[in-house]
Coordinates of N, CA and C and ligand atoms in Angstrom, one line a residue:
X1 N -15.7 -27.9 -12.1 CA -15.3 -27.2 -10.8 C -15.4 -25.7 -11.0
X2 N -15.7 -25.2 -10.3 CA -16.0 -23.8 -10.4 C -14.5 -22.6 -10.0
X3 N -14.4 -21.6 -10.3 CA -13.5 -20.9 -10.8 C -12.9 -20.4 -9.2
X4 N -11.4 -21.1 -9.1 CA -11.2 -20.7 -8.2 C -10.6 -18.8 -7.4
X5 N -11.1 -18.8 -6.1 CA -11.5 -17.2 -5.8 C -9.9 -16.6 -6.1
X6 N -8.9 -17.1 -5.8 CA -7.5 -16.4 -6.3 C -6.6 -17.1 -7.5
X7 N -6.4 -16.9 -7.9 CA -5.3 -17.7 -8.9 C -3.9 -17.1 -9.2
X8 N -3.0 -17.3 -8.3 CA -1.3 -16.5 -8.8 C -0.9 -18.0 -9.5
X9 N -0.2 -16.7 -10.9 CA 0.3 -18.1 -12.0 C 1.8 -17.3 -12.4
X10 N 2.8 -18.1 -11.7 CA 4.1 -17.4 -12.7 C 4.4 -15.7 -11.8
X11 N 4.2 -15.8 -10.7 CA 4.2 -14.1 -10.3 C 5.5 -14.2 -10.1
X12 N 6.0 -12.9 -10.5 CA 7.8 -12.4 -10.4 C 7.5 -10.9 -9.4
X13 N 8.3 -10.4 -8.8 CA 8.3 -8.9 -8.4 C 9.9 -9.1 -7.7
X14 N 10.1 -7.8 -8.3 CA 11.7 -7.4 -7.3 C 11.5 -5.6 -7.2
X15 N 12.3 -5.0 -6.9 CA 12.8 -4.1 -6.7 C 13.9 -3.0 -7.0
X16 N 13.9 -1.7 -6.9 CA 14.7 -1.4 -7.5 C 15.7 -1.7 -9.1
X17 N 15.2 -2.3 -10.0 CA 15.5 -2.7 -11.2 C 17.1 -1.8 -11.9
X18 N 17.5 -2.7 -12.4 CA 19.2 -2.5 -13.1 C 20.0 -1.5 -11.8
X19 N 19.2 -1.3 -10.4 CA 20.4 -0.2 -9.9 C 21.4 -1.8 -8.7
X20 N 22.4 -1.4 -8.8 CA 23.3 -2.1 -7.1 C 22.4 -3.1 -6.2
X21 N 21.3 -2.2 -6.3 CA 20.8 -2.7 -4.8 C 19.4 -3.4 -5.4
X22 N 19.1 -4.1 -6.3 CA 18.3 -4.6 -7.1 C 18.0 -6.1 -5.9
X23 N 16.5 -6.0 -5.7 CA 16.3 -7.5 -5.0 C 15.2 -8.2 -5.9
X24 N 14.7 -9.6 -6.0 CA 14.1 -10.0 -6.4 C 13.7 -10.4 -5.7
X25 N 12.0 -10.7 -5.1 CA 11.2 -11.2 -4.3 C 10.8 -12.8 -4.3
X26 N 9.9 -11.8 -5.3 CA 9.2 -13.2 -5.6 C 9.4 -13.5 -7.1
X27 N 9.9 -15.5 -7.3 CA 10.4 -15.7 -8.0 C 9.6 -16.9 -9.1
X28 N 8.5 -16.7 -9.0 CA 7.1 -17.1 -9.7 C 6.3 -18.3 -9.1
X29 N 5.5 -17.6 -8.5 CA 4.9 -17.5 -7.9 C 3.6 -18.5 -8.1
X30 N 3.2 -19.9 -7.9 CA 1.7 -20.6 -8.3 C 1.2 -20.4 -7.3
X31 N -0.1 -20.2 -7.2 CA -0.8 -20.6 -5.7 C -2.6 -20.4 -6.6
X32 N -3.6 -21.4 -6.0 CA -4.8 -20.9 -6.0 C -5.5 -21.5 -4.3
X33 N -6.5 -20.5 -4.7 CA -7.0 -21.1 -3.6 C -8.4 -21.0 -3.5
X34 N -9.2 -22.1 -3.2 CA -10.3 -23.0 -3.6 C -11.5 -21.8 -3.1
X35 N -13.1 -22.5 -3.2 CA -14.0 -21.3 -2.5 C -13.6 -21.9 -1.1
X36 N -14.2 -21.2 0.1 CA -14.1 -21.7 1.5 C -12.6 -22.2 2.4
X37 N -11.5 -22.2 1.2 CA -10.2 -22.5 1.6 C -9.6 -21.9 2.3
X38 N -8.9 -21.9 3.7 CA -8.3 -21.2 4.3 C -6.5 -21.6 4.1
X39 N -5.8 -21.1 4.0 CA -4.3 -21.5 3.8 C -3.6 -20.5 4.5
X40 N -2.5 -21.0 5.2 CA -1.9 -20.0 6.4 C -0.2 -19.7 5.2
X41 N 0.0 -18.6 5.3 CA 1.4 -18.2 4.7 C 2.4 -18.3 5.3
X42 N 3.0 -19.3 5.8 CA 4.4 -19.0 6.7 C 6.0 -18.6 5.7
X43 N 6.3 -17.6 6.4 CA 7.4 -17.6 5.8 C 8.2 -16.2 7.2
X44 N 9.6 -16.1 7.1 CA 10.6 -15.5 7.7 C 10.4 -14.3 7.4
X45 N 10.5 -13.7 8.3 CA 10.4 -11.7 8.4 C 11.3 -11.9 6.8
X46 N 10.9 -10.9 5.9 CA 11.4 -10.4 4.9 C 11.6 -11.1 3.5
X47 N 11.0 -12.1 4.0 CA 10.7 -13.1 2.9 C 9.8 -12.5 1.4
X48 N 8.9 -11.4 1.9 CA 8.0 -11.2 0.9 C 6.5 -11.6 0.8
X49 N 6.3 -11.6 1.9 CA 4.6 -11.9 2.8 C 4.2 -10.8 2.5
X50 N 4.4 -9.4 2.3 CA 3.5 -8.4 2.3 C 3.3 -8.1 0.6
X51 N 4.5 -8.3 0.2 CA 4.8 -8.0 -1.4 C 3.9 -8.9 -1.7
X52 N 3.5 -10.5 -1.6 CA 2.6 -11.3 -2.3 C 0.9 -11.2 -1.8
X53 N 0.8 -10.6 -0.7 CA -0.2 -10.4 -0.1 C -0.7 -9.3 -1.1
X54 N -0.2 -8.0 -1.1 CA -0.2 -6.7 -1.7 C -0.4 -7.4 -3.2
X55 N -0.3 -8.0 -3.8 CA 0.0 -8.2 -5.0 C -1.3 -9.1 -5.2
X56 N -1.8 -10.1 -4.6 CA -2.6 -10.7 -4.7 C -4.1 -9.8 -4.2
X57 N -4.0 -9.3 -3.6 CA -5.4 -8.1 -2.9 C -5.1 -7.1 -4.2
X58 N -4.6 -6.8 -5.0 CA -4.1 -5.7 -6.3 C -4.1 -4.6 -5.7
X59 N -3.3 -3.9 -4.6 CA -2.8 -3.4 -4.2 C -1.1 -3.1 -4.6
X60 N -0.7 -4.0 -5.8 CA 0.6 -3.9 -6.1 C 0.1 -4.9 -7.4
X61 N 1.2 -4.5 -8.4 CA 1.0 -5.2 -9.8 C 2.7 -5.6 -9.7
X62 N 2.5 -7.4 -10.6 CA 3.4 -8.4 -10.5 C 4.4 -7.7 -11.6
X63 N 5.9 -8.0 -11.5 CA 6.4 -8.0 -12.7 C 6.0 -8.1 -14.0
X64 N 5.9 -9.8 -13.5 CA 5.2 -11.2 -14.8 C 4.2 -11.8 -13.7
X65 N 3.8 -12.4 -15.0 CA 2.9 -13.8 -14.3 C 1.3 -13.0 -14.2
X66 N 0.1 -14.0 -13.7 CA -1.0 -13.0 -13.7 C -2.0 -13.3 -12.7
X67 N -2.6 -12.5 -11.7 CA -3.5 -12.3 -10.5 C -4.9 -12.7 -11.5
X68 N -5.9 -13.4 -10.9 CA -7.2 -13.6 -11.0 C -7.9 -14.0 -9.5
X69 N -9.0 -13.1 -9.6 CA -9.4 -13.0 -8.8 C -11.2 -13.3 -9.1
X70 N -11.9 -14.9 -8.4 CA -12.8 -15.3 -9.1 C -12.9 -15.5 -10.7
X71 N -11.7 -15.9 -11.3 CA -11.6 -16.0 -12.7 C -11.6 -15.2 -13.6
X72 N -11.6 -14.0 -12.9 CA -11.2 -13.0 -13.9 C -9.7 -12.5 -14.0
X73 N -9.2 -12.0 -14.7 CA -7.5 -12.0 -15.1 C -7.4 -10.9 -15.2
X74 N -7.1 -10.1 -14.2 CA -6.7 -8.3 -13.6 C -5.2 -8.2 -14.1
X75 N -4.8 -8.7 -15.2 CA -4.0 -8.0 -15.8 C -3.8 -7.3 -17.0
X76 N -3.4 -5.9 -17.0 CA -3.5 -4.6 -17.8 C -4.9 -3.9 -17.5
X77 N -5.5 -4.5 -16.6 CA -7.0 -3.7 -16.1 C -6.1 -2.2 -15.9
X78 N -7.4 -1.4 -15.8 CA -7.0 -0.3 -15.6 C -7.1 -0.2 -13.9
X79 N -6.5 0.9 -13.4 CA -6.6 1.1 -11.9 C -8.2 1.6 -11.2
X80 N -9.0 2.2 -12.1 CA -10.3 2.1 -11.6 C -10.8 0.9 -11.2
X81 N -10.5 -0.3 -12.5 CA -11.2 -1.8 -12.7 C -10.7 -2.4 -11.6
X82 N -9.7 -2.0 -11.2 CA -8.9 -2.9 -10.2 C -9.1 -2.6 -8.4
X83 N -9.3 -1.2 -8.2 CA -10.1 -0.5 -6.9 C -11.2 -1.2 -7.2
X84 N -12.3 -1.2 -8.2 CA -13.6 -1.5 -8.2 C -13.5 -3.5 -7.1
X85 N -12.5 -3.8 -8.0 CA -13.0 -5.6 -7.4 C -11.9 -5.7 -6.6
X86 N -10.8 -4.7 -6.1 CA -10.7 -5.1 -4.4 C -11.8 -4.8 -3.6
X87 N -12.2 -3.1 -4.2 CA -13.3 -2.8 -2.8 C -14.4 -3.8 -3.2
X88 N -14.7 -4.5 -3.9 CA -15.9 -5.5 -3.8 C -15.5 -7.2 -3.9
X89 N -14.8 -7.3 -3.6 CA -14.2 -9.0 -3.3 C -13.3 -9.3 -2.6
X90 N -12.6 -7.9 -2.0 CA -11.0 -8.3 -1.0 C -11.3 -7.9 0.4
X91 N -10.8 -8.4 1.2 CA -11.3 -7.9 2.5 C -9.3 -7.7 3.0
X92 N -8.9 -7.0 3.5 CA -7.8 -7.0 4.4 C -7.8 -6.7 5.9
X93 N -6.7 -7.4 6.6 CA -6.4 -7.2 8.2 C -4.7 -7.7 7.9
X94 N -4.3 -6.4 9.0 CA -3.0 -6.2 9.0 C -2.6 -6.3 10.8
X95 N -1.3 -6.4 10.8 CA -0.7 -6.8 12.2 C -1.6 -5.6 13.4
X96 N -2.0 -4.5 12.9 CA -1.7 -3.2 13.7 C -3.5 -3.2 13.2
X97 N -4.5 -2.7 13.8 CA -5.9 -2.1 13.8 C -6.4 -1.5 12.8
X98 N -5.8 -0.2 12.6 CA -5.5 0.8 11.6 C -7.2 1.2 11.3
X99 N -7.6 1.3 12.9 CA -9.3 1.8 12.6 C -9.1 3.3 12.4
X100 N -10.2 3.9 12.3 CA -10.1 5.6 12.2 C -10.6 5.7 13.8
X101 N -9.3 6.9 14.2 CA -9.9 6.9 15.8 C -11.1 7.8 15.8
X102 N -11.4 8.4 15.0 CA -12.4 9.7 15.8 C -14.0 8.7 15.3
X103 N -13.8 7.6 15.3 CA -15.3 6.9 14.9 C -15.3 5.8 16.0
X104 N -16.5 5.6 16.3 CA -17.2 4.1 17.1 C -16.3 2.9 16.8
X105 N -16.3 2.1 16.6 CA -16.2 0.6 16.6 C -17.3 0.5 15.5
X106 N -18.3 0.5 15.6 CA -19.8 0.6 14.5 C -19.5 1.5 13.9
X107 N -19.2 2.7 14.1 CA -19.4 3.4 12.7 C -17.6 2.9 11.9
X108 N -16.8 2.4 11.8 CA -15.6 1.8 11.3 C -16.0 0.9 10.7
X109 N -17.1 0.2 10.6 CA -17.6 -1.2 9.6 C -19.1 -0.6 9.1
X110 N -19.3 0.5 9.4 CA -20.7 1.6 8.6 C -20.0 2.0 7.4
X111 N -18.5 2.5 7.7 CA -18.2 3.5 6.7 C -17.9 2.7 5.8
X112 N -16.8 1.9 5.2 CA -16.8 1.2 4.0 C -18.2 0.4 3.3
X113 N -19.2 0.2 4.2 CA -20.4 -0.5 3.7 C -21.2 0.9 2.5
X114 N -20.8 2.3 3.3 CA -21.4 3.4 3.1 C -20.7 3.7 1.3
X115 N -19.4 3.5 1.7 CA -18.8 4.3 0.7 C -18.8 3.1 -0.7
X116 N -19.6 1.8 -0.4 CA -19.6 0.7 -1.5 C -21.3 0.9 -1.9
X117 N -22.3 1.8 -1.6 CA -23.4 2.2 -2.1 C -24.1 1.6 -1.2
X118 N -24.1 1.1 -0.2 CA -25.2 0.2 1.2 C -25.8 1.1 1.6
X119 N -27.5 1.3 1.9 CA -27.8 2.1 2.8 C -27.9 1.7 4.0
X120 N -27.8 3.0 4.8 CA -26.9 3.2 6.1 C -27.8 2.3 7.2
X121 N -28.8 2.2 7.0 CA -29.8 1.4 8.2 C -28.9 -0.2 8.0
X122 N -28.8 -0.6 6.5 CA -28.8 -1.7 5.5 C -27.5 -1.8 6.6
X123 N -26.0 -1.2 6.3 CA -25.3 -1.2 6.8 C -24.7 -1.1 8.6
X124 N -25.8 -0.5 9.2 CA -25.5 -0.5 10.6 C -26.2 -2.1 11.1
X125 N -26.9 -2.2 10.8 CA -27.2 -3.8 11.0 C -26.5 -5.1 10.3
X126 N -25.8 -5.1 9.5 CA -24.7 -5.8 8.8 C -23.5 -5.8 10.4
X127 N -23.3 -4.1 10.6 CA -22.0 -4.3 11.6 C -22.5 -4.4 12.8
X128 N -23.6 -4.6 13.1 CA -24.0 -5.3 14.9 C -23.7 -6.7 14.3
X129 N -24.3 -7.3 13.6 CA -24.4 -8.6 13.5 C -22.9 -9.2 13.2
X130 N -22.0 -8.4 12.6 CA -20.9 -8.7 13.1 C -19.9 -8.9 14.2
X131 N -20.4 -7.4 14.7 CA -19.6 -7.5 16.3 C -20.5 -8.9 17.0
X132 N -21.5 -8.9 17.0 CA -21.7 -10.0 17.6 C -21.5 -10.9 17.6
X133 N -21.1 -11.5 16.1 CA -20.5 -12.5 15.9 C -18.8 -12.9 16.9
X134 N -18.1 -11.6 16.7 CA -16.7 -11.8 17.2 C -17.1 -11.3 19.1
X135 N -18.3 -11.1 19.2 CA -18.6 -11.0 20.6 C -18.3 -9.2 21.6
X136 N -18.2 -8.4 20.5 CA -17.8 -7.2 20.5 C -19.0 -6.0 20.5
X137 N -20.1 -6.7 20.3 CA -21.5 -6.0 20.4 C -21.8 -5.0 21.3
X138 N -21.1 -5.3 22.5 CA -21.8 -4.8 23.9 C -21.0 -3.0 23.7
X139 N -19.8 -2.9 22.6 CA -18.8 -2.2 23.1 C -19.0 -1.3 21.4
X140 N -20.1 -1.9 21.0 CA -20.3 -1.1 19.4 C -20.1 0.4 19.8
X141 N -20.3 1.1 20.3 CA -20.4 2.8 20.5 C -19.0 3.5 20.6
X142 N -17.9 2.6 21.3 CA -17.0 2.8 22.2 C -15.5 3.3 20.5
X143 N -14.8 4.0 21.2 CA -14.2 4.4 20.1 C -13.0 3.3 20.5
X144 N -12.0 3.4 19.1 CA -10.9 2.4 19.4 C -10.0 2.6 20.1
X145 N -9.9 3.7 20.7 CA -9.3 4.3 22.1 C -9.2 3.4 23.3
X146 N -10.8 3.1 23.5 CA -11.4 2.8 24.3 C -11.6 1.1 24.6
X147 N -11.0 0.5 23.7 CA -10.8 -0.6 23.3 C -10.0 -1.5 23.9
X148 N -9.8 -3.0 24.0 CA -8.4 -3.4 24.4 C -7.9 -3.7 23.1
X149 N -6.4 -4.5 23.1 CA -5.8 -4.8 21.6 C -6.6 -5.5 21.2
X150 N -7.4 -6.6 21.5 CA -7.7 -8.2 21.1 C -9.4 -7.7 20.3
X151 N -10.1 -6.5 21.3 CA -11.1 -6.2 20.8 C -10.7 -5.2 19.8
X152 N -10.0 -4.6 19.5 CA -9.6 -3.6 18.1 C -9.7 -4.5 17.0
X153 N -8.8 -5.5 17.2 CA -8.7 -6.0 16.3 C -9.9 -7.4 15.6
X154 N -10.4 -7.7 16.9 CA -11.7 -8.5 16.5 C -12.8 -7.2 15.5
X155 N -12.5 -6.0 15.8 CA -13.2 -5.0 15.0 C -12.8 -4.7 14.0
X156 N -11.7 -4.5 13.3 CA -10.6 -4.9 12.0 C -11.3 -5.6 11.5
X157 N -11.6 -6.9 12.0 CA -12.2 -8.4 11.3 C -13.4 -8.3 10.7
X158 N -14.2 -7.5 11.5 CA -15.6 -7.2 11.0 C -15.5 -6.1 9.6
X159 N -14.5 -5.2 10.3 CA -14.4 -3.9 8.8 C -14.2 -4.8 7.5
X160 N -12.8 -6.1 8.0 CA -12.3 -6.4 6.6 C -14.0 -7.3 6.0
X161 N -14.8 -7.9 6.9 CA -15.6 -8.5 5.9 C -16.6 -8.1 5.7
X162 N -16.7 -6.5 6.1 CA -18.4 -5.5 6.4 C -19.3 -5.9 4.9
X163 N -18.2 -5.9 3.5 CA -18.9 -6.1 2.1 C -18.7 -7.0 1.6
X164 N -19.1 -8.5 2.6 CA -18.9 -9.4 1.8 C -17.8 -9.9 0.9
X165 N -16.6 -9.4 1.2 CA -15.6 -9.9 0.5 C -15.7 -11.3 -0.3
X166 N -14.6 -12.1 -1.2 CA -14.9 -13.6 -1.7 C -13.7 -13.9 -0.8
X167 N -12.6 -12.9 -0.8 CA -10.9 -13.2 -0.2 C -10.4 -12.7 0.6
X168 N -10.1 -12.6 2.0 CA -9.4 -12.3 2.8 C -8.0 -12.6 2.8
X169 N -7.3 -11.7 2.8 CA -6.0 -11.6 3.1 C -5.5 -10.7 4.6
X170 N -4.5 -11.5 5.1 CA -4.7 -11.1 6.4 C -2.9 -11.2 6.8
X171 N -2.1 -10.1 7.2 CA -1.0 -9.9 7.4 C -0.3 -9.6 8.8
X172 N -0.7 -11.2 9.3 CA 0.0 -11.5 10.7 C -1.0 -10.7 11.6
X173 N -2.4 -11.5 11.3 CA -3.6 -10.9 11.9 C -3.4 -10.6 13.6
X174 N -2.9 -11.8 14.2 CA -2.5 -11.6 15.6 C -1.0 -11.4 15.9
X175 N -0.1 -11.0 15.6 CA 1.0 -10.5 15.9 C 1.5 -9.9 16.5
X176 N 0.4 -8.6 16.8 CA 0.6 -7.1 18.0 C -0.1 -8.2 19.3
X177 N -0.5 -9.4 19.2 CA -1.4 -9.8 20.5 C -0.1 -10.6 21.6
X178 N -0.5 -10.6 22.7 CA -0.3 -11.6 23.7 C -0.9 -12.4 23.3
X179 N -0.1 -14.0 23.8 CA -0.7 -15.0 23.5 C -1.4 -15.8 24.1
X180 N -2.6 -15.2 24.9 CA -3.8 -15.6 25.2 C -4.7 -14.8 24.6
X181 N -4.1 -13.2 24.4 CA -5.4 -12.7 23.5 C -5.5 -13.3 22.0
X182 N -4.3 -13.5 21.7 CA -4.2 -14.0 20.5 C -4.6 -15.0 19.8
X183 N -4.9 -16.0 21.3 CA -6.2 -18.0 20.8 C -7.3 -16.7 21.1
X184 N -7.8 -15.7 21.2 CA -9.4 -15.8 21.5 C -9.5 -14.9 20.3
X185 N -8.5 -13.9 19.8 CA -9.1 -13.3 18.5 C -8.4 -14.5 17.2
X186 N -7.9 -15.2 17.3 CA -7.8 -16.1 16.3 C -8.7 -16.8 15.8
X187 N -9.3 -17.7 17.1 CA -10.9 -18.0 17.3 C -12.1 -17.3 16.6
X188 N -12.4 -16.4 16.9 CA -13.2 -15.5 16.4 C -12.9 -15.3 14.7
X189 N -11.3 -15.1 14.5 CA -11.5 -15.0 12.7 C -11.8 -16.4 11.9
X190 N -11.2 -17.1 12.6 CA -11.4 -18.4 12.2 C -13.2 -18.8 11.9
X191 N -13.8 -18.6 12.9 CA -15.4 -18.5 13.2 C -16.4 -18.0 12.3
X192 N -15.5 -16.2 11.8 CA -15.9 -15.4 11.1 C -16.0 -16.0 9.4
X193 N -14.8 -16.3 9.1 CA -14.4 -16.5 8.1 C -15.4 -18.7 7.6
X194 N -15.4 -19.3 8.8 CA -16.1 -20.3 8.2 C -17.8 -20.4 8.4
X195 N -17.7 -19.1 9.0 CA -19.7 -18.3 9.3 C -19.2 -18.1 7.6
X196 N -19.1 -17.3 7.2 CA -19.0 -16.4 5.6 C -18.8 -17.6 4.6
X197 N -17.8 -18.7 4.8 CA -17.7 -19.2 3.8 C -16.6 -18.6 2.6
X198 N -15.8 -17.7 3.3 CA -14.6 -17.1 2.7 C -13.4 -17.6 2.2
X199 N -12.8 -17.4 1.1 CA -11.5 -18.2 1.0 C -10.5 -17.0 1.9
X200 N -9.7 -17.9 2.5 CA -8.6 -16.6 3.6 C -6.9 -17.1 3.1
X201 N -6.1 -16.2 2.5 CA -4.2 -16.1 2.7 C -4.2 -15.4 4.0
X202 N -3.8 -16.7 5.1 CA -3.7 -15.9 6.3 C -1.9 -15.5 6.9
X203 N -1.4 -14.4 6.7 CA 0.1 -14.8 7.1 C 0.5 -15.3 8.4
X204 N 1.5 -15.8 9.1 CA 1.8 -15.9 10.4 C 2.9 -16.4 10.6
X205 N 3.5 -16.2 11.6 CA 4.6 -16.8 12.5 C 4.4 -17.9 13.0
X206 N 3.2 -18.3 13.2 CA 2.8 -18.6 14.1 C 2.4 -20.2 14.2
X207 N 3.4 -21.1 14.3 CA 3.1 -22.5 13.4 C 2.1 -23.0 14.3
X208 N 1.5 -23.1 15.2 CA 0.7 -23.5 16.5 C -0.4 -23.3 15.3
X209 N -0.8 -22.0 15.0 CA -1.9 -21.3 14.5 C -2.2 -22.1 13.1
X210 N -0.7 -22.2 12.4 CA -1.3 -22.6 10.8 C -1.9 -23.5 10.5
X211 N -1.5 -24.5 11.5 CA -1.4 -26.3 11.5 C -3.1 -26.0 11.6
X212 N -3.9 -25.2 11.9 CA -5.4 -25.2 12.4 C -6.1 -24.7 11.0
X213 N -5.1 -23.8 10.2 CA -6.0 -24.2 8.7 C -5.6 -25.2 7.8
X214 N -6.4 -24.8 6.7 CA -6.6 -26.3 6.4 C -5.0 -26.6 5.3
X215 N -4.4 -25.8 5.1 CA -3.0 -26.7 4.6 C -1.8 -25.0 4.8
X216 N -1.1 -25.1 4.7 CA -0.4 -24.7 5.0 C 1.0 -24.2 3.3
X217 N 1.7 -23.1 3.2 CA 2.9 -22.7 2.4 C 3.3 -22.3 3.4
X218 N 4.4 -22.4 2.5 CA 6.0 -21.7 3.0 C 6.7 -20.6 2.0
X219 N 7.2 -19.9 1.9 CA 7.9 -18.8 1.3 C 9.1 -18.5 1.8
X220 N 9.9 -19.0 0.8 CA 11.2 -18.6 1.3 C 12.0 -18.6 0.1
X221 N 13.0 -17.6 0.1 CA 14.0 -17.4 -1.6 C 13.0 -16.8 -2.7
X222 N 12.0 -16.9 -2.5 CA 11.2 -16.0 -3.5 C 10.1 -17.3 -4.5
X223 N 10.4 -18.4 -3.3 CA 9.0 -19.5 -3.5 C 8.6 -20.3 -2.8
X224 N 7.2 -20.6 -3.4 CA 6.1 -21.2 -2.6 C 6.4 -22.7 -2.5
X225 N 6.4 -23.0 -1.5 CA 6.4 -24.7 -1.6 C 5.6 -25.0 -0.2
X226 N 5.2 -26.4 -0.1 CA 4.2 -27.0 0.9 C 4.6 -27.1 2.1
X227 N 4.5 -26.3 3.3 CA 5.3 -26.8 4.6 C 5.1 -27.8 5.1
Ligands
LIG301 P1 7.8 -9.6 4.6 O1 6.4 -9.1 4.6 O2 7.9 -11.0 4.4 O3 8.5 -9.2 5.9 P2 8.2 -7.7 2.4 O4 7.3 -8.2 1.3 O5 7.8 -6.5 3.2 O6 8.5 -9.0 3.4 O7 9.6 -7.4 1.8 C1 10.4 -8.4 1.0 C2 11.7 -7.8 0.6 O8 11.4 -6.7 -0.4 C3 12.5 -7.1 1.7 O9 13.9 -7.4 1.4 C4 12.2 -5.7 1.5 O10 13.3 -4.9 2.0 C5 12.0 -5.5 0.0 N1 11.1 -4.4 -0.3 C6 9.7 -4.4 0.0 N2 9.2 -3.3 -0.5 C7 10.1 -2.6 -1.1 C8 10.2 -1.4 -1.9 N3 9.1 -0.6 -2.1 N4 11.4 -1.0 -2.4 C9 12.5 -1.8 -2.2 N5 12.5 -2.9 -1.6 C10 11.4 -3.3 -1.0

């Protein structure tokens, strides 16, 4: 069997260390997750969804225990080695857009294709065929201003997977939505993500939502178990 796209073995993280107010998060942490596997994160505001998220995308290094990502073992990597294979294997989406406003819709999934060595023709055709995919094509020019929530964030989806990521991590993708915008951009990641063939840690509240990937954790006290 071939090498699965995440592997947390043994992850610890807390906070503040020897002071009063010392917390422990996460309290070791197993999880892999297969090629093509989607698995929904559920857990209670404060639980440590962002901390295991962050930690897993190497955005944050674990106490103990060790991240791999496609079989490789990013621990003691240096911080260049570790930018290098998020920007080229991690894709993220967070509760909130967080596009750059003074750009398009298109040019916001141009620019990270740009800044990973794509040329730019190479890459403006990558992000039509994405919007199109989430059905946002018509609106490529339009700044995120100009936008509704549901389509900002269908545009997020495309940034997070403009380079081909292997793993999506996604932190309460529809959260900021009403809950009818929220079945049609869920739809759409869902779509995106089994177009690609992506492994996705998707977080959420949202048990309606989870039950529709394909298995489901829980986090709570600082561990993972099967909901
Ligand atoms: P969630 O995403 O599930 O809401 P977080 O991972 O953001 O939870 O936070 C988990 C716990 O860790 C919370 O109690 C939070 O206050 C604490 N925490 C998160 N980041 C820090 C930090 N940089 N310093 C101290 N405590 C933190």
């Amino acid at each position: 069997m071939s090498d699965p796209v995440l592997r947390l073995s043994g992850i610890t993280k807390g906070y503040n260390h020897g002071k009063p107010n010392e917390v422990t998060v996460l309290r070791g942490i197993d999880l892999q997750l297969a090629r093509g596997e989607v698995v929904a994160l559920v857990a209670p505001s404060g639980a440590g969804k962002s901390t295991l998220l962050h930690i897993a995308g190497l955005l944050d290094t674990p106490d103990a225990g060790t991240v791999e990502i496609g079989g490789i073992d990013m621990t003691g990597k240096q911080d260049g080695t570790r930018t290098a294979v998020r920007r080229r294997d991690v894709g993220f989406i967070y509760q909130f857009h967080h596009l750059l406003p003074e750009f398009s819709a298109v040019e916001n999934i141009v620019l990270p294709q740009l800044a990973n060595g794509i040329a730019r023709s190479a890459a403006l055709a990558r992000a039509m065929e994405l919007l199109d995919q989430v059905g946002v094509a018509p609106r490529a020019d339009h700044r995120p201003a100009a936008l509704s929530g549901g389509e900002q964030q269908r545009v997020a989806f495309c940034r997070a997977l403009a380079n081909s990521p292997k793993l999506l991590l996604a932190d309460e993708p529809t959260g900021n939505l009403d809950p009818e915008t929220s079945e049609t951009v869920f739809a759409a990641l869902m779509a995106l993500v089994r177009n690609t063939g992506l492994s996705a840690l998707i977080a959420t509240h949202n048990l309606e939502l989870a039950a529709r990937m394909d298995r489901q954790i829980r986090l709570d006290q600082g561990i993972l178990s099967a909901n």
